[in-house]
Amino acid sequence: MVQLKDIGLVAALTACVGASTTNATNRPWLDQSRTTEDRLKLFMQQLNETQKYAMVQGDTVLEDNGTGVSACIGHISGNSTLGVPAICMGDGPAGVGNSLDNVTTFPAPESLPVVAAASWNTSLQYFYGQALAQEHKSKARNVVLAPTINILRTPLWARAAETLSEDPFLTARMAVASTLGIQSQDMLACPKHFAAYNQDTDRFGLDPVWTAWDSIVSKRVLHELYLPAFKAAVQEGKAASIMCSYNRLNGHYACENDWLLNTVLKGDWGFEGYVVADWYFSVRSTVAAVNGGLDISMPGGSLEDSYGFPAYYGELLVDAVNNGSVNASRIDDIVARLWRPMFELGVVDTEVTGSSVAYARTQAHLDLAQAMVEDGSVLLKNEEAVLPLSPNKYKSIAIFGVDATNASQVSENHGGFVIDSTMVVQSPLDSITARAAQDNITVSYSEGYPGTGQFPTIPSHMFGDGLNVTYWTTTDFSGPVNQTLIMPNITAALFPTDLWVAYPQVFSSRYEGYFTPNTSGLYHFSLTGQGDATLWVDGVEVGSMVKANFGNTVQATANLTANVTVPIRMDYSMGYSLSTGAYGITLGVDVGDTSRYPEAIALAAKSDISIIFVSDRWSEGNDNNIGLKLPGDQDALISAVASASRRTIVVAQTNSAILMPWINDVDAIMEAWYGGQQIGLGLARLLFGDINPSGKLPFTMPKALNETPVASPERYPGVNLEAHYDEGLYVGYKWYDEFNVEPLFPFGHGLSYSNFTLSALNVRFGNDSSTNSSQILSTVQLSNNGELAGKEVVQLYVSYPEAADEPPKLLRGFSKVFLEAGESQEVAISVGMSDLMIWPEAIEDWTLVSGTYTFLVGFSATDIILSQDIYIGASGNYTSV
Ligand SMILES: *[C@@H]1O[C@H](CO)[C@@H](O)[C@H](O)[C@H]1NC(C)=O
Ligand SMILES: *[C@@H]1O[C@H](CO)[C@@H](O)[C@H](O)[C@H]1NC(C)=O
Ligand SMILES: *[C@@H]1O[C@H](CO)[C@@H](O)[C@H](O)[C@H]1NC(C)=O
Ligand SMILES: *[C@@H]1O[C@H](CO)[C@@H](O)[C@H](O)[C@H]1NC(C)=O
Ligand SMILES: *[C@@H]1O[C@H](CO)[C@@H](O)[C@H](O)[C@H]1NC(C)=O
Ligand SMILES: *[C@@H]1O[C@H](CO)[C@@H](O)[C@H](O)[C@H]1NC(C)=O
Ligand SMILES: *[C@@H]1O[C@H](CO)[C@@H](O)[C@H](O)[C@H]1NC(C)=O
Ligand SMILES: *[C@@H]1O[C@H](CO)[C@@H](O)[C@H](O)[C@H]1NC(C)=O
Ligand SMILES: *[C@@H]1O[C@H](CO)[C@@H](O)[C@H](O)[C@H]1NC(C)=O
Ligand SMILES: CC(=O)N[C@H]1CO[C@H](CO)[C@@H](O)[C@@H]1O
């Protein structure tokens, strides 16, 4: 019988194993001329039971390298004698995460959809995957925990920036490109999070009873909407691993969901790699998980005393095998799944040369990051050709907002994204100023708005004699008071640790005191931390953080008068926070200043054009709780500046959709996402027309939150921890189409400085020679009638026969094409028969409905230009009409 302490010993002994050599003498599994299965079998014969058990459970006690910096966020030891390296997994999807330095801060992945070329394997998304893998590899990692390919079901999702689209077809194309890009570098990809993980609210539940929400979704909707990108990543992208998600799916945790993992993923799709748990809270059991298809457990569900969970894949697993609840062959199956891709993709044969402190950033990657800004930023509005900027039109430009500076919002805040202390942001202000100088245009700046970041901590003297703080050992201010204290200010560092060191102790606290402003004006408060917090100033609730699992900053504003003392209160509960030891909120302030608006308005009035930078700051673990509104007084600033400006441009750096109450007051709007460190260089070129904008929205922007598909608590975030996906297939543009809801900006929308047209659509049957299968070939003539060269995305949607019971139209192809001014080109898009199949509940399988299909081409979901019907008969019996 294997004891847990043996496993610990093996892990410790092998913790520092580095590179393998390819010396196959006496180690035939290192012989690259053998097949993967052959090598795998030979390798596994070398492992005894103890060694195998040590491999099913990751750790984060990592290859520290003596610097205090860990390369891996998940780690499974290798063995130098056997010549196999450790498996070292790292976040994240927009560059090397986990606070490693000297890496490239890329734009958020969401900016990439619809930028891909027709042949996606040469697309930017593929290069992005390659660059990601190269940087992770430099940091000694061999598994990239990316891409994130969950459907953007609600624009409120914290991780909108990290995922790809509301549409399954588009997401699938991007997922394949990114997976192939990563795995082209002798690295493993790990598409995530499997499955129906479309919100962060309630993903862990509430301390100390951690129960995650349950997604209630029909099988048809899963097969047609939430699973296709995973299927494509597995079957076409050959993804080496898949990460299962935190949520429950139809009553069972995703990481112990036999139907999802065994029947669908490993059975129907033939997935031969491994399923790894998400880091905390996704593993909830031993027998159900291992029999339900989870291969590798990760800390949180596997570390002793981790949030009260036992080590499910430690001694409990050994016991489960010994008592017969888990078949011993399942352990071999897991170990084979773990190492198969390591052999198949050549990772075992690649020397580990990286280190956590290596310099991974390269000029080529910075250039790619800039190219992504140029290809992915979306020009939403451009009235009367106010853009591009040019000396004929403007001699002076006024710029507003801290996001224009090097404090620009360029990345998600959580550590899964890039958090690099050495990052240098190419600020939009500097880049625009430099570019404008070439045209003798002057650029001036006025802050107007202090940004969405953290402000300096409120100094103690502004709270007079201090704040009364009351503590409860409950999460909801109930029960007897545990203690009261006087605190000089509100900082996370001053939270009394004795309240929570004895896990599972939880607490809530209330601060009450007085705040004395030293100036008059609008005060911006920053609440930085995790958990739940609400701030009241002068008796009015001015802002809140809701169910934040990880650190984030939210903003609150209050209009105050110098030397007029007002009551201040903050309620804080640590219930939803995750990072042990990081409880509490730090309250910062940007003091009021009555001159801010007058200065901005004066500058706007004397300039030829105003450019206002705005942002939000949603981040993993913290869904948007303010309903798509821009934080703080940014809406007011835009309106104020616009009313004084001759021309106004808004540049938005946002996680997802935002509401635009000022839309009719401004002339142009550019969505630049969380654009990475090269944002300024790319934006300057776009604004001046050195590059023609060609980014397209990967999701629908609604006019109001209550017009989105999931605008009911039963659907999102769920009631009693059940989220009912009963909007069915009607997610994104399918909803707006079906219910005739006019969006603010439709899916696929994005303007160009040129004028593209489509003509001569021809839809016909064809044959895909590579697979010798039937397909439908659409050709259409794309013309650039403008005066600038540029790219345009031809989008192909299909309307199904009535009997299919599908939404009005579904994206089934797209092609991004570059044309010189005046040039025309025939664009061909083929759609395979399998892409037209549906999955009716009645037959529980894919089927092709016969009938008349309408093929529609256009430049967005609401800009359909040409269409043609085609009749598809019973299998093999096709005729055009
Ligand atoms: C590596 O594997 C071999 C063969 O199973 C074993 O004898 C050796 O102890 C292992 N090395 C370490 C450091 O665990
Ligand atoms: C390969 O391994 C054998 C046995 O450990 C050793 O004698 C030999 O020198 C190695 N060859 C190379 C090229 O490293
Ligand atoms: C397996 O091998 C390891 C390393 O050689 C050793 O420490 C362990 O005791 C062995 N376990 C069994 C069950 O033989
Ligand atoms: C970043 O790289 C530079 C140049 O190699 C090095 O001097 C510096 O120490 C690195 N910084 C960090 C924080 O790793
Ligand atoms: C900018 O101004 C300088 C000095 O007045 C002049 O020489 C130059 O031609 C101007 N450039 C442009 C692009 O107008
Ligand atoms: C907050 O109070 C602590 C404890 O007195 C003090 O060390 C810290 O400097 C104060 N912070 C500010 C910004 O006043
Ligand atoms: C306050 O909470 C701590 C931590 O749970 C506990 O040890 C202490 O006894 C409590 N004090 C009171 C007065 O309830
Ligand atoms: C703080 O507590 C003291 C003592 O109970 C009380 O006199 C004072 O009014 C309280 N201050 C506030 C702001 O509640
Ligand atoms: C703040 O108060 C002043 C004075 O009442 C008022 O003029 C101003 O509009 C207010 N600002 C905001 C943003 O509410
Ligand atoms: C084992 C390992 O990764 N060692 C590295 C630690 O960091 C130094 C400094 O970059 C490298 O030189 C070592 O190779």
Coordinates of C-alpha atoms and ligand atoms in Angstrom, one line a residue, residues 9-10 13-14 17 46-48 51 78-82, ligand 1:
L9 CA 9.1 12.3 -0.8
V10 CA 9.1 11.5 -4.5
L13 CA 13.3 14.4 -4.7
T14 CA 12.2 15.2 -8.2
V17 CA 14.7 18.0 -12.2
Q46 CA 9.6 2.3 -15.7
L47 CA 7.2 3.7 -13.2
N48 CA 6.0 2.1 -10.0
Q51 CA 5.6 7.4 -8.9
G78 CA 9.8 15.0 -13.9
N79 CA 12.6 12.4 -13.5
S80 CA 16.1 13.1 -14.8
T81 CA 17.1 9.5 -14.7
L82 CA 14.3 8.6 -17.0
Ligands
LIG1 C1 13.3 8.2 -11.5 O1 12.7 6.9 -11.9 C2 13.5 5.8 -11.6 C3 12.9 4.6 -12.3 O2 11.6 4.5 -11.9 C4 13.6 5.7 -10.1 O3 14.5 4.6 -9.8 C5 14.2 6.9 -9.5 O4 14.2 6.8 -8.1 C6 13.4 8.1 -10.0 N1 14.1 9.3 -9.6 C7 13.6 10.1 -8.7 C8 14.5 11.3 -8.3 O5 12.5 10.0 -8.2

